[in-house]
Coordinates of N, CA, C and O in Angstrom, one line a residue:
S1 N 0.4 -0.6 0.5 CA -0.2 0.0 -0.2 C 1.0 0.9 -0.1 O 2.1 1.1 0.3
A2 N 0.2 2.2 -0.7 CA 1.6 3.6 -0.2 C 0.0 4.7 -0.5 O -0.8 5.1 0.1
F3 N 1.0 5.8 0.1 CA 0.1 7.4 -0.6 C 0.6 8.5 -0.7 O 2.0 8.5 -0.4
E4 N -0.6 9.9 -0.7 CA 0.8 11.2 -1.2 C -0.5 11.6 -0.7 O -1.7 11.5 -0.2
L5 N 0.3 13.1 -0.3 CA -1.4 14.2 0.7 C -0.2 14.6 -1.0 O 1.1 15.6 -1.7
L6 N -1.7 15.7 -2.0 CA -1.7 16.2 -3.1 C -2.5 17.5 -2.7 O -4.1 17.4 -2.6
D7 N -2.6 18.9 -3.4 CA -3.7 19.8 -2.9 C -4.2 19.9 -4.0 O -3.8 20.2 -4.8
I8 N -5.2 19.2 -4.5 CA -5.5 18.9 -6.3 C -5.8 20.1 -6.1 O -5.8 20.0 -7.4
D9 N -6.2 21.2 -5.6 CA -7.5 21.8 -6.1 C -7.2 23.6 -5.7 O -7.0 24.4 -6.0
Q10 N -5.3 23.5 -5.2 CA -4.3 24.7 -4.4 C -4.9 24.9 -3.9 O -4.9 26.6 -3.9
N11 N -5.6 24.6 -2.7 CA -6.7 25.5 -1.6 C -5.5 26.0 -0.6 O -6.6 25.9 0.8
G12 N -4.5 25.3 -0.2 CA -3.9 24.9 1.0 C -4.1 24.4 1.8 O -3.7 23.7 2.8
I13 N -5.2 23.5 1.8 CA -6.0 22.2 2.1 C -4.4 21.3 1.7 O -6.2 20.5 1.0
P14 N -4.1 19.8 1.7 CA -3.9 18.8 1.0 C -5.1 17.9 1.6 O -5.4 17.6 2.2
E15 N -5.2 16.2 -0.7 CA -6.0 15.6 -0.3 C -4.7 14.2 0.3 O -4.0 14.9 0.1
L16 N -5.4 13.6 0.9 CA -4.4 12.5 0.9 C -5.4 11.0 0.4 O -6.8 11.3 -0.5
L17 N -4.7 9.9 -0.8 CA -3.9 9.8 -1.2 C -4.0 8.0 -1.1 O -2.9 8.2 -0.6
I18 N -4.4 7.1 -0.9 CA -4.7 5.7 -1.3 C -4.5 5.1 -1.9 O -5.4 4.7 -2.3
S19 N -3.0 4.4 -1.9 CA -4.2 3.8 -2.8 C -3.1 1.9 -1.8 O -1.8 1.5 -2.4
P20 N -4.9 1.0 -2.2 CA -4.3 -0.4 -1.7 C -2.7 -1.1 -2.8 O -2.1 -2.0 -1.8
A21 N -2.7 -1.3 -3.8 CA -2.0 -1.6 -5.0 C -1.4 -1.6 -5.6 O -3.0 -0.6 -5.8
S22 N -1.2 -1.6 -6.5 CA -0.6 -1.0 -8.0 C -1.7 -1.9 -9.1 O -1.2 -2.6 -10.1
F23 N -2.2 -2.8 -9.0 CA -2.5 -3.6 -9.7 C -4.4 -3.6 -10.6 O -5.0 -2.6 -9.3
A24 N -4.6 -3.9 -11.0 CA -5.9 -3.4 -12.8 C -6.5 -3.0 -12.3 O -7.1 -2.0 -11.8
I25 N -7.2 -3.9 -10.5 CA -8.3 -4.1 -10.2 C -9.1 -3.1 -8.7 O -9.6 -2.4 -8.1
S26 N -7.5 -2.4 -9.0 CA -7.0 -1.9 -8.0 C -8.0 -0.1 -7.4 O -6.7 0.0 -8.6
S27 N -7.6 0.9 -7.3 CA -8.5 1.7 -6.9 C -7.6 2.9 -6.5 O -6.2 2.9 -5.9
C28 N -7.2 4.1 -6.8 CA -6.8 5.3 -6.1 C -7.5 6.0 -4.7 O -8.9 6.4 -5.2
E29 N -8.6 5.7 -3.6 CA -8.7 6.7 -2.7 C -8.4 7.7 -2.4 O -6.9 8.1 -2.2
V30 N -9.1 8.9 -2.5 CA -9.2 10.0 -3.2 C -9.8 10.7 -1.8 O -10.9 11.0 -1.1
Y31 N -9.5 11.5 -0.7 CA -10.6 12.3 0.9 C -9.4 13.8 0.9 O -8.4 13.6 0.3
T32 N -11.0 14.2 1.7 CA -10.6 15.8 1.6 C -11.4 16.1 3.1 O -12.2 14.7 3.4
V33 N -11.2 17.4 3.2 CA -11.4 17.5 4.5 C -12.4 18.3 3.3 O -12.6 19.7 3.2
S34 N -13.9 17.8 4.3 CA -15.4 19.5 4.2 C -15.9 19.6 5.7 O -16.4 18.1 6.0
N35 N -15.6 20.2 5.8 CA -16.7 21.1 6.5 C -16.3 21.1 8.0 O -17.1 20.5 9.0
G36 N -14.7 20.8 7.8 CA -13.9 19.3 9.7 C -14.3 18.5 9.7 O -13.7 17.4 10.6
S37 N -15.0 17.9 8.6 CA -14.7 16.7 8.3 C -14.1 15.9 7.5 O -14.4 16.4 5.8
I38 N -13.6 14.6 7.0 CA -12.9 13.5 6.2 C -14.3 13.1 5.9 O -15.1 12.8 6.2
K39 N -13.9 13.1 4.6 CA -15.1 12.8 2.9 C -14.2 12.1 2.3 O -13.3 12.4 1.7
Q40 N -14.4 10.7 1.7 CA -14.1 9.9 0.8 C -13.9 10.2 -0.3 O -15.9 10.4 -0.5
L41 N -13.7 10.8 -1.6 CA -14.5 11.3 -3.0 C -14.7 10.8 -4.3 O -13.6 9.8 -4.2
D42 N -15.5 10.7 -4.9 CA -15.3 9.7 -6.0 C -15.2 10.1 -7.0 O -14.9 11.0 -7.3
V43 N -14.1 9.2 -7.4 CA -12.7 9.1 -8.7 C -12.4 8.0 -9.4 O -13.2 6.4 -9.1
V44 N -12.8 7.8 -10.7 CA -12.5 6.3 -11.5 C -10.8 6.2 -11.1 O -10.0 7.5 -11.9
S45 N -10.4 5.0 -11.3 CA -8.8 4.6 -10.8 C -9.3 3.2 -10.1 O -9.3 2.6 -11.3
V46 N -7.5 2.7 -12.1 CA -7.4 1.8 -11.6 C -6.2 1.3 -11.5 O -4.4 2.4 -11.8
Y47 N -5.1 0.5 -11.1 CA -3.7 0.2 -11.4 C -2.8 0.7 -9.8 O -1.8 1.6 -9.5
G48 N -4.3 1.7 -8.6 CA -3.7 2.5 -7.3 C -3.1 3.1 -8.1 O -2.4 3.7 -6.9
R49 N -3.3 4.6 -9.1 CA -3.2 5.6 -9.3 C -3.8 6.5 -10.3 O -4.8 6.1 -10.9
L50 N -3.1 7.7 -10.1 CA -3.8 8.9 -11.8 C -3.2 9.0 -12.1 O -1.6 9.3 -11.5
F51 N -2.9 10.5 -12.5 CA -2.2 11.1 -13.0 C -2.7 13.0 -12.7 O -3.9 12.8 -12.7
Y52 N -1.7 13.3 -12.4 CA -2.2 15.1 -11.9 C -1.7 16.0 -12.8 O -0.1 16.1 -13.1
N53 N -2.7 16.6 -13.2 CA -1.7 18.4 -14.6 C -2.0 19.8 -12.9 O -2.9 19.8 -12.2
E54 N -1.3 19.8 -12.6 CA -1.6 21.7 -11.6 C -1.6 21.7 -11.7 O -2.2 23.2 -11.8
K55 N -0.7 22.9 -13.4 CA -1.6 24.3 -14.1 C -3.3 24.0 -13.6 O -3.9 25.1 -14.4
E56 N -3.5 22.9 -14.9 CA -4.7 22.9 -14.4 C -5.8 22.2 -13.2 O -6.5 22.0 -13.7
K57 N -5.6 22.0 -12.2 CA -6.4 21.8 -11.1 C -6.9 19.9 -12.0 O -8.2 20.1 -11.3
T58 N -6.3 19.9 -12.5 CA -7.0 18.4 -12.8 C -6.8 17.2 -12.6 O -5.1 16.4 -13.0
I59 N -7.1 16.1 -12.1 CA -7.0 14.5 -11.8 C -7.6 13.6 -13.2 O -9.1 14.2 -13.5
V60 N -5.7 12.0 -13.7 CA -7.0 12.3 -14.7 C -6.4 10.7 -14.6 O -5.4 9.8 -13.6
N61 N -7.2 9.4 -14.9 CA -7.0 7.8 -15.7 C -7.2 7.2 -16.9 O -8.5 8.1 -17.0
W62 N -6.2 6.8 -17.3 CA -6.9 6.7 -18.6 C -6.3 4.9 -18.0 O -5.5 4.3 -17.4
N63 N -7.6 4.0 -19.0 CA -7.4 2.5 -18.6 C -7.3 2.2 -20.0 O -8.2 2.3 -20.9
M64 N -6.3 1.0 -20.3 CA -6.1 0.5 -21.4 C -6.4 -1.2 -21.0 O -5.6 -1.8 -20.1
H65 N -7.5 -1.6 -21.8 CA -7.6 -3.4 -21.7 C -8.2 -3.9 -22.4 O -9.5 -3.7 -22.4
Q66 N -7.9 -5.6 -22.6 CA -8.9 -5.5 -23.7 C -9.5 -4.8 -25.0 O -10.9 -5.5 -25.3
G67 N -8.6 -4.4 -25.4 CA -9.6 -3.6 -26.7 C -10.5 -2.7 -26.1 O -11.5 -2.3 -27.2
T68 N -10.4 -2.6 -25.3 CA -10.8 -0.2 -24.8 C -10.1 -0.1 -23.9 O -8.8 0.1 -24.2
E69 N -10.3 1.7 -23.9 CA -9.8 2.6 -23.6 C -10.3 3.4 -23.2 O -11.6 3.7 -23.3
S70 N -10.3 4.3 -21.1 CA -10.7 5.4 -21.2 C -9.5 6.1 -20.9 O -9.3 6.0 -20.2
C71 N -10.9 7.3 -21.3 CA -10.0 8.1 -20.2 C -11.6 8.8 -18.9 O -12.6 9.7 -19.8
W72 N -10.9 9.1 -18.5 CA -11.3 10.2 -17.2 C -10.8 11.1 -16.8 O -9.7 11.0 -15.9
A73 N -11.6 12.5 -16.5 CA -11.0 13.1 -15.8 C -11.4 14.2 -14.9 O -12.5 14.5 -15.1
A74 N -10.8 14.9 -14.2 CA -12.3 15.7 -13.0 C -11.6 16.9 -12.5 O -10.6 16.8 -12.3
Q75 N -11.8 17.0 -11.9 CA -11.4 18.5 -11.4 C -12.2 18.7 -9.5 O -13.5 17.9 -9.3
L76 N -11.5 19.4 -8.7 CA -12.3 19.2 -7.3 C -12.9 20.7 -6.7 O -12.3 21.4 -7.0
I77 N -14.0 20.5 -7.1 CA -14.9 21.9 -6.8 C -16.4 22.2 -6.0 O -16.7 21.0 -5.7
D78 N -15.9 22.5 -4.8 CA -16.7 22.7 -3.6 C -16.6 21.3 -3.4 O -18.1 20.9 -3.1
D79 N -15.5 20.7 -2.4 CA -15.2 18.8 -2.3 C -16.4 18.5 -2.5 O -16.5 17.1 -2.2
E80 N -16.7 18.2 -3.7 CA -16.7 17.6 -4.8 C -15.8 16.7 -6.4 O -15.6 18.2 -6.3
M81 N -15.1 16.5 -6.7 CA -15.0 15.9 -7.8 C -15.8 15.5 -8.5 O -16.7 15.9 -8.7
K82 N -15.9 16.1 -10.4 CA -16.5 16.5 -10.6 C -15.9 16.4 -12.0 O -15.2 16.7 -12.7
E83 N -16.8 15.8 -12.9 CA -16.2 15.4 -13.9 C -15.9 16.5 -15.5 O -16.9 17.2 -15.4
V84 N -15.2 16.4 -16.1 CA -14.9 17.6 -16.7 C -14.5 16.9 -18.1 O -14.3 17.7 -18.7
Y85 N -14.4 15.5 -18.9 CA -13.9 15.2 -19.7 C -14.0 13.8 -19.3 O -13.7 13.5 -18.4
S86 N -14.6 12.6 -20.2 CA -14.6 11.5 -20.2 C -14.8 10.9 -21.8 O -15.0 11.8 -22.9
S87 N -13.4 9.8 -22.1 CA -13.8 8.8 -22.8 C -13.6 7.8 -22.7 O -13.0 7.0 -22.5
H88 N -14.1 6.8 -24.4 CA -14.2 5.5 -24.2 C -13.9 5.1 -25.6 O -14.8 5.7 -27.1
L89 N -13.5 4.1 -25.1 CA -13.4 3.3 -26.9 C -13.7 1.7 -27.3 O -13.0 1.4 -26.1
I90 N -14.0 1.0 -27.6 CA -14.4 -0.3 -27.9 C -14.4 -0.6 -29.0 O -14.3 -0.6 -30.6
D91 N -12.6 -1.4 -29.0 CA -12.0 -2.4 -30.7 C -11.9 -3.5 -30.3 O -10.8 -3.6 -30.3
N92 N -12.3 -4.6 -29.9 CA -11.9 -5.6 -30.2 C -13.5 -6.9 -30.3 O -14.3 -6.1 -31.6
D93 N -13.7 -7.9 -30.2 CA -14.5 -9.6 -30.4 C -15.9 -8.6 -29.9 O -17.0 -9.2 -31.0
M94 N -16.3 -7.7 -29.8 CA -17.5 -7.8 -29.7 C -18.5 -6.8 -30.3 O -19.5 -6.5 -30.2
V95 N -17.7 -5.9 -31.0 CA -18.2 -5.1 -31.9 C -17.2 -5.4 -33.6 O -16.1 -5.3 -34.1
D96 N -18.6 -4.5 -34.3 CA -18.2 -5.6 -36.1 C -16.6 -3.7 -36.6 O -15.6 -4.4 -37.5
T97 N -16.3 -2.3 -35.5 CA -15.9 -1.3 -36.0 C -15.6 -0.8 -34.8 O -16.4 -0.9 -33.9
P98 N -14.1 -0.5 -34.9 CA -14.4 0.3 -33.4 C -15.4 1.2 -32.8 O -16.0 2.4 -33.6
V99 N -15.7 2.2 -31.5 CA -16.9 2.7 -32.2 C -15.8 3.9 -30.4 O -15.3 3.1 -29.8
Y100 N -16.1 5.2 -30.7 CA -15.7 6.3 -30.2 C -16.3 7.3 -29.3 O -18.0 6.7 -29.8
W101 N -17.1 7.4 -27.9 CA -17.5 8.1 -27.2 C -16.6 9.8 -26.9 O -14.7 8.8 -26.9
V102 N -17.4 10.9 -27.1 CA -16.5 11.4 -26.2 C -17.8 12.4 -25.3 O -18.2 12.5 -25.7
N103 N -17.7 12.5 -23.5 CA -18.3 13.0 -23.4 C -19.5 12.2 -23.7 O -21.2 12.7 -23.9
D104 N -19.9 11.1 -23.9 CA -20.8 10.2 -23.2 C -21.4 10.7 -25.0 O -22.8 10.6 -25.5
E105 N -21.0 11.1 -26.1 CA -21.4 11.5 -27.5 C -21.1 10.6 -27.6 O -19.2 10.6 -28.2
K106 N -21.1 9.9 -29.4 CA -21.1 9.1 -30.7 C -19.9 10.2 -31.8 O -20.6 10.8 -31.8
V107 N -19.4 9.3 -31.2 CA -18.1 10.6 -32.1 C -17.1 9.9 -33.6 O -17.0 8.0 -33.1
T108 N -17.0 10.0 -34.2 CA -15.4 9.7 -35.7 C -13.9 9.1 -34.7 O -14.3 10.3 -33.2
A109 N -13.7 8.7 -34.8 CA -12.5 8.3 -34.4 C -11.2 9.8 -34.8 O -10.7 9.4 -34.0
E110 N -11.5 10.6 -35.8 CA -10.7 11.8 -35.1 C -10.8 12.6 -34.5 O -10.3 13.0 -33.3
K111 N -12.5 13.3 -34.3 CA -12.4 13.1 -33.5 C -12.4 13.4 -32.4 O -11.8 13.7 -31.1
Y112 N -12.4 12.3 -31.8 CA -12.2 10.7 -30.3 C -10.1 11.6 -30.4 O -10.3 12.0 -29.1
A113 N -10.1 10.5 -30.8 CA -7.7 11.9 -31.5 C -7.6 12.7 -31.4 O -6.5 13.0 -29.4
E114 N -8.7 13.7 -31.2 CA -8.3 15.3 -31.1 C -9.3 16.4 -29.3 O -7.9 16.3 -29.2
S115 N -9.7 14.5 -29.4 CA -10.1 15.2 -28.0 C -9.3 14.8 -26.9 O -9.6 15.3 -25.6
N116 N -8.4 13.6 -27.6 CA -7.8 13.0 -26.3 C -6.5 13.6 -25.7 O -6.4 13.5 -25.1
K117 N -6.4 14.1 -27.1 CA -4.7 15.6 -26.8 C -4.2 16.0 -25.9 O -3.1 15.5 -25.3
K118 N -5.6 16.1 -24.5 CA -4.9 17.4 -24.1 C -4.2 16.8 -22.6 O -3.9 16.6 -21.4
Y119 N -5.7 14.9 -22.9 CA -5.9 14.6 -21.8 C -4.6 13.3 -21.8 O -4.5 12.5 -20.6
Q120 N -3.7 13.9 -22.7 CA -2.6 12.1 -22.8 C -1.4 12.3 -21.9 O -1.7 13.3 -21.4
I121 N -1.4 11.5 -21.3 CA -0.5 11.1 -20.6 C 1.7 10.4 -20.2 O 1.9 11.0 -20.4
E122 N 1.3 9.8 -21.9 CA 1.9 9.5 -22.5 C 3.1 11.0 -23.2 O 2.2 12.0 -24.3
D123 N 4.5 10.9 -22.8 CA 4.7 12.0 -23.8 C 4.6 13.1 -23.4 O 4.7 14.8 -23.7
N124 N 4.2 14.0 -21.5 CA 3.9 14.6 -21.6 C 4.5 15.1 -20.1 O 4.0 15.0 -19.3
S125 N 4.9 16.2 -20.0 CA 5.5 17.4 -18.5 C 4.5 16.9 -18.1 O 5.0 17.6 -17.1
D126 N 2.9 17.7 -18.7 CA 2.0 18.4 -17.6 C 1.5 17.7 -16.1 O 1.1 17.5 -15.6
W127 N 1.4 16.1 -16.9 CA 1.5 15.0 -16.3 C 1.9 14.5 -15.4 O 2.9 13.9 -15.8
A128 N 2.2 14.2 -14.0 CA 2.8 13.4 -12.9 C 1.9 12.5 -12.7 O 0.3 12.6 -12.1
L129 N 2.5 11.6 -12.7 CA 1.6 10.2 -11.4 C 1.6 10.6 -10.5 O 3.1 11.5 -10.0
V130 N 0.4 10.4 -9.8 CA 0.0 11.0 -8.0 C -0.4 9.6 -6.7 O -1.0 8.9 -8.6
G131 N 0.0 9.2 -6.1 CA -0.5 8.2 -5.3 C -0.1 7.1 -4.7 O -0.7 6.2 -3.3
R132 N 0.9 7.0 -5.1 CA 1.9 6.1 -4.4 C 3.2 6.3 -4.1 O 3.9 5.9 -4.6
K133 N 3.5 8.3 -3.8 CA 4.8 8.4 -3.8 C 5.3 8.4 -2.2 O 6.1 7.6 -1.9
Y134 N 4.9 7.1 -1.0 CA 5.0 6.9 -0.4 C 4.5 5.6 0.0 O 3.4 5.1 0.2
S135 N 5.3 4.7 0.8 CA 4.8 3.5 0.8 C 4.4 2.9 2.4 O 5.1 4.0 2.8
L136 N 2.7 2.3 2.8 CA 2.0 1.8 4.1 C 3.6 1.9 4.6 O 4.0 1.4 5.5
N137 N 4.4 0.2 4.1 CA 5.2 -0.5 4.7 C 6.7 -0.5 4.9 O 7.5 -0.6 5.2
N138 N 6.5 1.1 4.5 CA 8.1 1.5 5.2 C 8.0 3.3 5.9 O 8.3 4.0 5.9
S139 N 7.5 2.8 7.1 CA 8.0 3.2 8.7 C 8.6 4.9 8.2 O 8.7 5.9 9.1
S140 N 9.9 4.3 7.7 CA 11.2 5.3 8.2 C 10.1 7.2 6.6 O 10.3 7.9 7.2
E141 N 10.4 6.6 5.9 CA 9.4 7.9 4.8 C 7.9 8.3 5.3 O 6.9 9.5 5.3
I142 N 8.3 7.0 6.2 CA 6.2 7.4 7.1 C 6.3 9.0 8.2 O 6.0 10.5 7.7
E143 N 7.7 8.8 9.1 CA 7.7 9.4 10.4 C 8.9 10.8 9.9 O 9.2 12.0 10.0
S144 N 9.6 10.7 8.0 CA 10.3 11.6 7.3 C 8.5 12.5 7.1 O 8.5 13.3 7.4
L145 N 7.9 11.5 6.8 CA 6.8 12.3 5.8 C 6.5 13.7 6.9 O 6.0 15.8 7.1
L146 N 5.9 13.2 8.1 CA 5.1 13.6 9.6 C 5.9 14.5 10.0 O 5.7 15.5 11.2
A147 N 7.7 14.9 10.3 CA 8.8 15.1 11.2 C 8.1 16.8 10.3 O 9.2 17.3 10.1
T148 N 8.1 16.2 8.4 CA 8.1 18.1 7.4 C 6.3 18.5 7.7 O 7.2 19.6 7.3
S149 N 6.0 17.7 8.2 CA 5.0 18.5 8.3 C 4.1 19.1 9.6 O 3.4 19.8 10.2
D150 N 5.5 19.0 10.8 CA 5.1 19.5 12.0 C 4.4 20.8 11.6 O 3.1 21.3 12.2
D151 N 5.1 22.2 11.6 CA 5.0 23.7 10.8 C 2.5 23.3 10.5 O 2.7 25.0 9.9
Q152 N 2.4 22.7 9.4 CA 1.4 22.5 8.5 C -0.1 21.5 9.6 O 0.2 20.6 10.0
Q153 N -0.9 22.2 9.2 CA -2.2 22.3 9.5 C -2.7 20.7 8.2 O -2.7 21.8 7.3
I154 N -2.2 19.5 8.5 CA -2.7 18.7 8.1 C -4.7 17.9 7.5 O -4.8 18.5 9.1

């Protein structure tokens, strides 16, 4: 298991990302502080990780598996994860020809490719892998993190 503190909406209060594992069905759980209470946010993720774009204040998840591809992007607004983009591709034995969707609208392959450019994580330095910075199995990493955050309110 791993975790990371990340101020997704850049409001000065970091969110807690917990990644139980790094295999396909493992999610990356995200928690925030809302009205003085800890709140789990609705996040779509696989492989125990997400990607984050600091300039856009956006998290994204990409999943490619057995002839399908999906992208989900969201921003933290008013203590809720608000979807800002989604895309899906099905290109396997279940369909005769590939099927493309962007924001729940069926589109052409060209529109799909163009729409996805902003959210491409490969070869794009705007996106950083997040959720697995510190290992819960490494107590020295946790102690170091706590020591550096003594003056911060978490």
